[in-house]
mmCIF file of C-alpha atoms in Angstrom:
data_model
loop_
_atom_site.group_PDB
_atom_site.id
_atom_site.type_symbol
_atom_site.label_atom_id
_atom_site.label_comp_id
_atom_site.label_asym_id
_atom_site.label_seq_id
_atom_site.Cartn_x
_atom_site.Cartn_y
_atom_site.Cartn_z
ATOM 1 C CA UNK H 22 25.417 63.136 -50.827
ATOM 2 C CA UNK H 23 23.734 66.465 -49.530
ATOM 3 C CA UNK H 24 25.955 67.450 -46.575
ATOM 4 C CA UNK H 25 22.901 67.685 -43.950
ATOM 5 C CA UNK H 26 22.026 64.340 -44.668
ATOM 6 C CA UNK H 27 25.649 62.693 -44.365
ATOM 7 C CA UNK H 28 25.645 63.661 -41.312
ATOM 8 C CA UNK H 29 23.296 61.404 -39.913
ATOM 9 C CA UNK H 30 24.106 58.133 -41.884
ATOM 10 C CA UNK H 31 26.722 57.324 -38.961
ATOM 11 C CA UNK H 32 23.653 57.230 -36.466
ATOM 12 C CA UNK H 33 21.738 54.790 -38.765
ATOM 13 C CA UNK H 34 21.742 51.336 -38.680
ATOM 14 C CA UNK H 35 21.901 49.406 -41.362
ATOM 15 C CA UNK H 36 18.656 47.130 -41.724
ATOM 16 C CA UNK H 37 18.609 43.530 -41.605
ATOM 17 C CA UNK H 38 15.305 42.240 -43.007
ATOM 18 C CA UNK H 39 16.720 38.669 -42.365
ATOM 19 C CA UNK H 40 15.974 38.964 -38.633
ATOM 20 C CA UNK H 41 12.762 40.230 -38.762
ATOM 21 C CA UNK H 42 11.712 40.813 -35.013
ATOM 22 C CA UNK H 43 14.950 42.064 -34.314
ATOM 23 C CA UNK H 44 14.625 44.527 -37.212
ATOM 24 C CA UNK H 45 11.227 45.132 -36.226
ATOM 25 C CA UNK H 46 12.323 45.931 -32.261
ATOM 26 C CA UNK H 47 15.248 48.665 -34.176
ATOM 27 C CA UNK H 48 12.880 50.312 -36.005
ATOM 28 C CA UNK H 49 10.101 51.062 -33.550
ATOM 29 C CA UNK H 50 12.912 52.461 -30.857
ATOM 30 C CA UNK H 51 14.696 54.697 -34.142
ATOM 31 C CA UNK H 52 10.764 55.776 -34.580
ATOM 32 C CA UNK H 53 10.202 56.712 -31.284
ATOM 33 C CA UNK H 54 13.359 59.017 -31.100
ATOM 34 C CA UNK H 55 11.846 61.145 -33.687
ATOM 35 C CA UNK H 56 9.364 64.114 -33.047
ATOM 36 C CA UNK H 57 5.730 63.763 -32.692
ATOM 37 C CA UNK H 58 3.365 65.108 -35.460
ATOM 38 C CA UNK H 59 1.634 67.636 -34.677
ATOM 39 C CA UNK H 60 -1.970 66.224 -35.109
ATOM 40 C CA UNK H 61 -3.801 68.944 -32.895
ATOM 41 C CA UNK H 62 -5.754 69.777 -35.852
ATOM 42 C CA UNK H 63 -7.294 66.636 -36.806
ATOM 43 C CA UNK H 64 -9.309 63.265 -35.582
ATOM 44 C CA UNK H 65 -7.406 60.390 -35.063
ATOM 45 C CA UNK H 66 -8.686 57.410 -34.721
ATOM 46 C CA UNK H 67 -8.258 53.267 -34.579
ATOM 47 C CA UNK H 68 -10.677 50.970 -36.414
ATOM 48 C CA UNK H 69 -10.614 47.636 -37.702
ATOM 49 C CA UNK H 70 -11.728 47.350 -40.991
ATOM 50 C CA UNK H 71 -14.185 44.105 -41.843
ATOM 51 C CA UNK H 72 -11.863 41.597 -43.648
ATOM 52 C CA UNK H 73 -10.848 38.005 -42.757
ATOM 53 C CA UNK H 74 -8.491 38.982 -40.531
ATOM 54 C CA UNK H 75 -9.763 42.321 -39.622
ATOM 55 C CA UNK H 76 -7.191 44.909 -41.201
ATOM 56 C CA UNK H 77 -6.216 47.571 -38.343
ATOM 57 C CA UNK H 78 -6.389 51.322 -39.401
ATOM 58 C CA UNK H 79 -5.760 54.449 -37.939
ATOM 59 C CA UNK H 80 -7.566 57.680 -39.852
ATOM 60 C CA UNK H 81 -6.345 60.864 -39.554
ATOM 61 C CA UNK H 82 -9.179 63.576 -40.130
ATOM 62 C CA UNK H 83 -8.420 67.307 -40.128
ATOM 63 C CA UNK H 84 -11.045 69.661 -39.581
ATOM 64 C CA UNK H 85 -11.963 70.774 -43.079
ATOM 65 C CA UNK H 86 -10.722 66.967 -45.482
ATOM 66 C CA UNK H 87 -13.021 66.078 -47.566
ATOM 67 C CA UNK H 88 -10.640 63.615 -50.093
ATOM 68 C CA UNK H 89 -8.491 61.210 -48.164
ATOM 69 C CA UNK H 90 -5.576 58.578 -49.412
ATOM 70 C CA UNK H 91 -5.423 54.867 -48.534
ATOM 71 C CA UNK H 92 -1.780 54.609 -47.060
ATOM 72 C CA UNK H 93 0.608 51.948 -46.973
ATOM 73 C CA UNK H 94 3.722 52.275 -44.385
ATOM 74 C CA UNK H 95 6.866 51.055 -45.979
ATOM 75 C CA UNK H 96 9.688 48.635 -44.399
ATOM 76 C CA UNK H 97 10.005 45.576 -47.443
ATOM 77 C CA UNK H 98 6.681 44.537 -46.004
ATOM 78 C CA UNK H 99 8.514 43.321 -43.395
ATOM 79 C CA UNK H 100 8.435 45.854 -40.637
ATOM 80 C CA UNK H 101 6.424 48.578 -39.617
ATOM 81 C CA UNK H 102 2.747 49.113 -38.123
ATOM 82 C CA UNK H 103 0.453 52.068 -37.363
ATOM 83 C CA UNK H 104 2.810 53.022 -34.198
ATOM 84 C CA UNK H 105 5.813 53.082 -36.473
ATOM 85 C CA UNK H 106 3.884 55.217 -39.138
ATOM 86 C CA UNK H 107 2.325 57.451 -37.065
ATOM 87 C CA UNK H 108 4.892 60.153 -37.511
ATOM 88 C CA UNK H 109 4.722 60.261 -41.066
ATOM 89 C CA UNK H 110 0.857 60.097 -41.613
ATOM 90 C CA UNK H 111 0.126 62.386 -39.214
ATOM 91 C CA UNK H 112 2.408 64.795 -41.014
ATOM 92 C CA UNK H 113 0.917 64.009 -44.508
ATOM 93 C CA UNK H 114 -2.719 64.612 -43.299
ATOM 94 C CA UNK H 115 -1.754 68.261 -41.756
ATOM 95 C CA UNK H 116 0.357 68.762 -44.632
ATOM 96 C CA UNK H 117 -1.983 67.482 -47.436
ATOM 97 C CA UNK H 118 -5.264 68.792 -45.485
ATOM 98 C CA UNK H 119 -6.635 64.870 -46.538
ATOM 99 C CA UNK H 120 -7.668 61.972 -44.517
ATOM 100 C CA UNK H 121 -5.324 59.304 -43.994
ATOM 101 C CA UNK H 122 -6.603 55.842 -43.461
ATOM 102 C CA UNK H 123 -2.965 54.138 -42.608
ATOM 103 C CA UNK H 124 -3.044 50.550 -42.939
ATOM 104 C CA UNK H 125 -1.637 48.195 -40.464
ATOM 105 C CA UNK H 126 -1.182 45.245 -43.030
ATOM 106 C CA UNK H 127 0.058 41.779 -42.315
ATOM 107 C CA UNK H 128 3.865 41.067 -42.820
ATOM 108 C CA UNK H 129 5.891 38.977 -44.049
ATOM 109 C CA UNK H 130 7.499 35.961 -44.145
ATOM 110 C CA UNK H 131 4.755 35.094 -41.495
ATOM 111 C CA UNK H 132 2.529 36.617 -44.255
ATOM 112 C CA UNK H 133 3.653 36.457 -47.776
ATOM 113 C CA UNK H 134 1.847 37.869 -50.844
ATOM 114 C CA UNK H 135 -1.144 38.496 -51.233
ATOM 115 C CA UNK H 136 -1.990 38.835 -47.634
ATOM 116 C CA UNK H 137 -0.720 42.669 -47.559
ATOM 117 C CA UNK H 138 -1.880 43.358 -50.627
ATOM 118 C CA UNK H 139 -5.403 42.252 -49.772
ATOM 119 C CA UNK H 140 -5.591 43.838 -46.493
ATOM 120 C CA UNK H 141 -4.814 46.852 -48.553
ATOM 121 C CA UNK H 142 -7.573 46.091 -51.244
ATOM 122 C CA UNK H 143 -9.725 45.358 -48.497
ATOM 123 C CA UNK H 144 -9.074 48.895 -46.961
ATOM 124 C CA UNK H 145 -9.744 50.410 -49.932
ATOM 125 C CA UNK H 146 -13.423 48.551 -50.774
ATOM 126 C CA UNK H 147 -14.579 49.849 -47.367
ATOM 127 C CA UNK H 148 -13.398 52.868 -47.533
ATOM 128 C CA UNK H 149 -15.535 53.740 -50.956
ATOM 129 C CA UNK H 150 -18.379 51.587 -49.777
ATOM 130 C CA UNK H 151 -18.445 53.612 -46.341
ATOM 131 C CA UNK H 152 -17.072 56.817 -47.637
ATOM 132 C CA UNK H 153 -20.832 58.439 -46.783
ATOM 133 C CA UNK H 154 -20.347 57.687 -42.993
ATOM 134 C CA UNK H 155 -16.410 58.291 -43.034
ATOM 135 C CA UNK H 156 -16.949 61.801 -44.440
ATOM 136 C CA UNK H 157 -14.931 61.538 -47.443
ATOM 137 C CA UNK H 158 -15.990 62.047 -51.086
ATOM 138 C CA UNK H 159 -16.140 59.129 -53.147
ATOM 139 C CA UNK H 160 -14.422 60.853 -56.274
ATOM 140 C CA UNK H 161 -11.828 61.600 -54.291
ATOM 141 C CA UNK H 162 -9.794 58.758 -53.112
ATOM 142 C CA UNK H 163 -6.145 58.370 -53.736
ATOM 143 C CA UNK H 164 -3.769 55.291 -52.937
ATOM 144 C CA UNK H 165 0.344 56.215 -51.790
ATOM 145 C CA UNK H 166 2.627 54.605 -49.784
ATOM 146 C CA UNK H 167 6.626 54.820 -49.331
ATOM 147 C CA UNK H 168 8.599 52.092 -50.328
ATOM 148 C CA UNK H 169 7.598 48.853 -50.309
ATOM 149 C CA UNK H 170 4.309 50.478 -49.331
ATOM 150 C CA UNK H 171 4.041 52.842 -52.943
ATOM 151 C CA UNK H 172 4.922 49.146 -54.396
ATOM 152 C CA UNK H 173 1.472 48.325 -52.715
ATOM 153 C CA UNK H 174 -0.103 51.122 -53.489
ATOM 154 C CA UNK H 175 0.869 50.687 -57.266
ATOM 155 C CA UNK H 176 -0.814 47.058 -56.839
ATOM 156 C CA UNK H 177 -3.529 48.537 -55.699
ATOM 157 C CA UNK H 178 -3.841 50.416 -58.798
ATOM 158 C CA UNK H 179 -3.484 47.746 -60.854
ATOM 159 C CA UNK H 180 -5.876 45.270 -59.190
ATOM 160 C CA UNK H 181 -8.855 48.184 -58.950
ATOM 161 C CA UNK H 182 -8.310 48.648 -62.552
ATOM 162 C CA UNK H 183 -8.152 44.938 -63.335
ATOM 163 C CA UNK H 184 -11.183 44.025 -60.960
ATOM 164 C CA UNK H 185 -13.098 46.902 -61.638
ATOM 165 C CA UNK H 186 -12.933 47.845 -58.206
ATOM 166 C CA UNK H 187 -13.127 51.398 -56.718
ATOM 167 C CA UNK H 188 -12.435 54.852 -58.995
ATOM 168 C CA UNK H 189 -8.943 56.003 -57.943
ATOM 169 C CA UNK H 190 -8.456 59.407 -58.343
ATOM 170 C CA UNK H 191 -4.321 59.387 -57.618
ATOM 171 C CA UNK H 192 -1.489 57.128 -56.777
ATOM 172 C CA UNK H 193 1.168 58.520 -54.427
ATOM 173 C CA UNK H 194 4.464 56.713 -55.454
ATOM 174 C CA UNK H 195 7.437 57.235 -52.838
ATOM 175 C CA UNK H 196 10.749 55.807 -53.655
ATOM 176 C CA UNK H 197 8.624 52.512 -54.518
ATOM 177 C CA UNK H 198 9.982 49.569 -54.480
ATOM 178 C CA UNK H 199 7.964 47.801 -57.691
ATOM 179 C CA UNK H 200 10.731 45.304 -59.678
ATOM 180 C CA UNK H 201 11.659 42.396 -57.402
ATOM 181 C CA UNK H 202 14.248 41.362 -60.580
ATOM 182 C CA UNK H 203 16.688 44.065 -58.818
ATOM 183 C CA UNK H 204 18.176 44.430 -62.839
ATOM 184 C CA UNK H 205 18.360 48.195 -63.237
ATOM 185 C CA UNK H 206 21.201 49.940 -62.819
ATOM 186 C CA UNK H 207 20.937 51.451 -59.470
ATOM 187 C CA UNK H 208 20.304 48.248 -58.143
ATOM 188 C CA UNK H 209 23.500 46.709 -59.061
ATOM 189 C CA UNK H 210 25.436 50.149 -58.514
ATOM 190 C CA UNK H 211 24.122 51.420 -55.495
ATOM 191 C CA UNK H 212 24.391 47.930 -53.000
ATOM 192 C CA UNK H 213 25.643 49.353 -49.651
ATOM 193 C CA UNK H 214 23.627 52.655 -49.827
ATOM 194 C CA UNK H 215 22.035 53.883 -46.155
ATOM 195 C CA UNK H 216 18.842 52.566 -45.182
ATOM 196 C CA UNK H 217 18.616 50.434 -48.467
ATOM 197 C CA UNK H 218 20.917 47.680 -49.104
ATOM 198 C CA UNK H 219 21.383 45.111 -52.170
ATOM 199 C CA UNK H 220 20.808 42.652 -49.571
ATOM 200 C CA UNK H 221 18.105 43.802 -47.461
ATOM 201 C CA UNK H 222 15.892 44.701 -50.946
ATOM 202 C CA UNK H 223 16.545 41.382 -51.819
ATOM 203 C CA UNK H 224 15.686 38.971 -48.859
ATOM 204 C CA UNK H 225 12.478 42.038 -48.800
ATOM 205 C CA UNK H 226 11.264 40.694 -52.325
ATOM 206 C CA UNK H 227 12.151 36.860 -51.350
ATOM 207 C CA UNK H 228 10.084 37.401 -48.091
ATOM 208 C CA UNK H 229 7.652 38.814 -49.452
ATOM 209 C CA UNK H 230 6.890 36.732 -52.476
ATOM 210 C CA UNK H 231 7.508 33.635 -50.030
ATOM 211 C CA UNK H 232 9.063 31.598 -52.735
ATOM 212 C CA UNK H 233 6.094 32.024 -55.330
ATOM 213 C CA UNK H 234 6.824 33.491 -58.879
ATOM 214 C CA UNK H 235 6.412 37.260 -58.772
ATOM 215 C CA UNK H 236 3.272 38.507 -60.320
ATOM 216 C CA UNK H 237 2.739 42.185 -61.728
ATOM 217 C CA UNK H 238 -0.180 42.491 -58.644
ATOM 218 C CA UNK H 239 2.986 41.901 -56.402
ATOM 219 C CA UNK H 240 5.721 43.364 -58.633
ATOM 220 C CA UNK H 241 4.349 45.927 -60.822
ATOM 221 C CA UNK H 242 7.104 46.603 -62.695
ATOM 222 C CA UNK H 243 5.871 43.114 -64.519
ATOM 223 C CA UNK H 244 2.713 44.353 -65.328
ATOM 224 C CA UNK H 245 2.620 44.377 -69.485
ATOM 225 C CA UNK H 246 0.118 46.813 -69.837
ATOM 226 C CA UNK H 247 -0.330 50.036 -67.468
ATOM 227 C CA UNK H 248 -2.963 51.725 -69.475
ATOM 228 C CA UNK H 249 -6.210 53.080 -67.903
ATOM 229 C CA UNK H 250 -4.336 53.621 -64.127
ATOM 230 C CA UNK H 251 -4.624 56.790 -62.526
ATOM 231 C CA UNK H 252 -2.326 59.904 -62.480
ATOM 232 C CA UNK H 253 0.691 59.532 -60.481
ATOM 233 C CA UNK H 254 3.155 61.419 -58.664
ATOM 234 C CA UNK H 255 6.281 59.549 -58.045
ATOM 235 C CA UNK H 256 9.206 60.616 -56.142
ATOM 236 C CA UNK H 257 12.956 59.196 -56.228
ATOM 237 C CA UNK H 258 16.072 59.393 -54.219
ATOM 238 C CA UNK H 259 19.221 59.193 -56.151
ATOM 239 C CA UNK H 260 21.132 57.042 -54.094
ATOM 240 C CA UNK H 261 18.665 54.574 -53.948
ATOM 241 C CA UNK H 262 18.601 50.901 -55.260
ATOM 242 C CA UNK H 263 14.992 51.131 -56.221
ATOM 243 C CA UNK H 264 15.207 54.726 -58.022
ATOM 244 C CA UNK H 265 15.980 53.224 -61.545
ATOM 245 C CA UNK H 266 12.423 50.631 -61.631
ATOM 246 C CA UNK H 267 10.605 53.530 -59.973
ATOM 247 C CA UNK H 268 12.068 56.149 -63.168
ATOM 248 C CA UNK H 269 11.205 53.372 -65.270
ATOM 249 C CA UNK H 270 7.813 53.117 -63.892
ATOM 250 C CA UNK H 271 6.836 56.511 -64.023
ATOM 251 C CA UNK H 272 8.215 56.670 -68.066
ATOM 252 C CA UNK H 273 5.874 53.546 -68.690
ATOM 253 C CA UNK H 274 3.266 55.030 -67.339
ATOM 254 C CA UNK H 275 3.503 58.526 -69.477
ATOM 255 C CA UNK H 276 3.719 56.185 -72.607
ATOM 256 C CA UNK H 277 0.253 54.648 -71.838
ATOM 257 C CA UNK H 278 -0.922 57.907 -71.653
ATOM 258 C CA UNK H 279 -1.249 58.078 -67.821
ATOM 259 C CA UNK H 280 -0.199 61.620 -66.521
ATOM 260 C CA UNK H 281 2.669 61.661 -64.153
ATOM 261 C CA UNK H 282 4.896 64.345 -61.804
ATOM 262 C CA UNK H 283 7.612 62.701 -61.169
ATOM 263 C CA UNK H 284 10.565 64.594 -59.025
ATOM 264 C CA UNK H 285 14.310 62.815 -58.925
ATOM 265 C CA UNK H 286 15.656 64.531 -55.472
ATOM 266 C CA UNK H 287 19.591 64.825 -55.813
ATOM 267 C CA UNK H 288 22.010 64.344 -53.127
ATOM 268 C CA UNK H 289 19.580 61.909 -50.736
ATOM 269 C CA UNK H 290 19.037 58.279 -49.905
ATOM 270 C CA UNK H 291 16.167 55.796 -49.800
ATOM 271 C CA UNK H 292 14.011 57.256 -46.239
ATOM 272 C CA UNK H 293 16.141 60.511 -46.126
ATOM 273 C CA UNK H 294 13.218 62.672 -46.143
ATOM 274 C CA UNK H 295 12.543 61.502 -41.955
ATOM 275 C CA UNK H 296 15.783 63.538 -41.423
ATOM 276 C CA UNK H 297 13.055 67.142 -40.918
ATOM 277 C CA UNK H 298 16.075 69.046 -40.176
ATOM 278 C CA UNK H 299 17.600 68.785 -44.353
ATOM 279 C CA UNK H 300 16.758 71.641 -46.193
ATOM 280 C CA UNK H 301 16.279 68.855 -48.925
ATOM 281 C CA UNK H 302 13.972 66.738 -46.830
ATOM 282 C CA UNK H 303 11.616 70.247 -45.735
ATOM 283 C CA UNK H 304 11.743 70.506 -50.070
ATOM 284 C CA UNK H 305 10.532 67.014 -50.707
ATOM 285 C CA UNK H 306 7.923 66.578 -48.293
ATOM 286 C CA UNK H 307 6.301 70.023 -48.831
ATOM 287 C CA UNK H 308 6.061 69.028 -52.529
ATOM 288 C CA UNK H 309 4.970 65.583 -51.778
ATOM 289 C CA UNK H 310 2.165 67.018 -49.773
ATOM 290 C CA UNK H 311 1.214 69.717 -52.081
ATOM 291 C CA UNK H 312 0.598 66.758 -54.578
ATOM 292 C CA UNK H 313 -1.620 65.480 -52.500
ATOM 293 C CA UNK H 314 -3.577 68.343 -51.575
ATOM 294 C CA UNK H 315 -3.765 69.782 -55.612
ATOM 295 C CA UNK H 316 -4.737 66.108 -56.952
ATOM 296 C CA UNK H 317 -8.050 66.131 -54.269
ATOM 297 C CA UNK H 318 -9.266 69.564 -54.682
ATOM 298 C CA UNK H 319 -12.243 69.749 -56.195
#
């Protein structure tokens, strides 16, 4: 483990997707003792995209973004809102010089698949169909999301594709959780790991799916054929349970001749990259952003 990180796993709690409004209720007040993006360089504002429900959004605009990335928050699709992302988006839209549309999806179990996954589609359709008015290029529109949110963004992929839905120009893939079959290696090596447990990515994928077979829209790891998806930048920690499907992944995808970056950071844990203070974590997110910002230039 990278020695600035250790440090902090003490002061972590270990998550406990089981109770989910108690988990919920941790996570906002660990959120909240973070610092504040600094977001005086952008617009940021809260809309409610046209869906049944409405999806809530919250779009960060700096001054000179033209591209912009639909982005999904991640906590096993259990926890975690535009309040409890706002940290993080706000950094990747100074730090990537895009719009962020961050997508307040519904959760499970109250919500199991395919309601996030369609607020999330739905997010997407309006943002191409409105792009004009929004101020963002149509050409350039990228999907990302950490966690179980890259597994949504990955869907998203898929189900544009498969639907002939809206050109996606890039899929931002961090740590994703996309294999609910928790088979690779790391999963059955790394089982008590901070932030990430055997346990908690399981009773994620159970909550999630809601007792329904998995599908490769909700699992994408299942998807036979990943041809035709768009180039991908996927990032790993290695003391993660999900960094083995997400290597996996990003190998599958190079083999149906889909370009892929994909960066395995040593010495960190799923989420590390909130501690700003690493050395490692100021590495991974300047990279992550730089991703970003190279796959939307014109």
């Amino acid at each position: 483990m990278d020695p600035e990180l250790e440090a902090f796993i003490p002061l972590l709690p270990r998550p406990d997707y089981a109770d989910a409004v108690a988990e919920r209720r941790i996570v906002a007040a660990l959120v909240a003792s973070l610092p504040a993006p600094d977001i005086s360089g952008m617009e940021v504002t809260d809309r409610r995209v046209p869906a049944t429900p409405e999806v809530p959004v919250r779009i960060y605009r700096p001054h000179t973004a033209q591209g912009a990335i639909v982005w999904m928050h991640g906590g096993g699709c259990i926890v975690g809102d535009l309040d409890t992302e706002h940290p993080w988006a706000g950094r990747l839209a100074a730090g990537a010089g895009t719009v962020v549309v961050s997508v307040g999806f519904r959760l499970a179990p109250e919500h199991p698949f395919p309601a996030a996954l369609d607020d999330c589609y739905a997010v997407l359709l309006w943002l191409a169909e409105n792009a004009a008015d929004l101020g963002v290029d149509p050409e350039r529109i990228a999907v990302g999301g950490m966690s179980a949110g890259g597994g949504l963004a990955a869907g998203l992929a898929l189900r544009a594709r498969d639907e002939q839905g809206p050109p996606i120009r890039f899929q931002l893939l961090n740590q994703p959780g996309l294999d609910d079959r928790q088979e690779t290696w790391s999963s059955r090596n790394f089982t008590g790991t901070p932030r990430a447990t055997s346990e908690s990515v399981a009773t994620a994928w159970r909550s999630y799916l809601g007792g329904a077979p998995a599908t490769p829209n909700a699992a994408t790891a299942r998807a036979a054929d990943l041809s035709g998806l768009p180039p991908a930048y996927i990032s790993t920690a290695e003391f993660d349970p999900v960094r083995d499907e997400a290597i996996d992944y990003a190998l599958r995808l190079l083999r149906a001749g889909v370009p892929v970056e994909l960066h395995q950071w040593p010495g960190t844990f799923h989420g590390s990259h909130a501690i700003l203070s690493a050395e490692v974590s100021q590495r991974q997110n300047t990279e992550l952003f730089a991703a970003l910002r190279r796959a939307l230039a014109e």
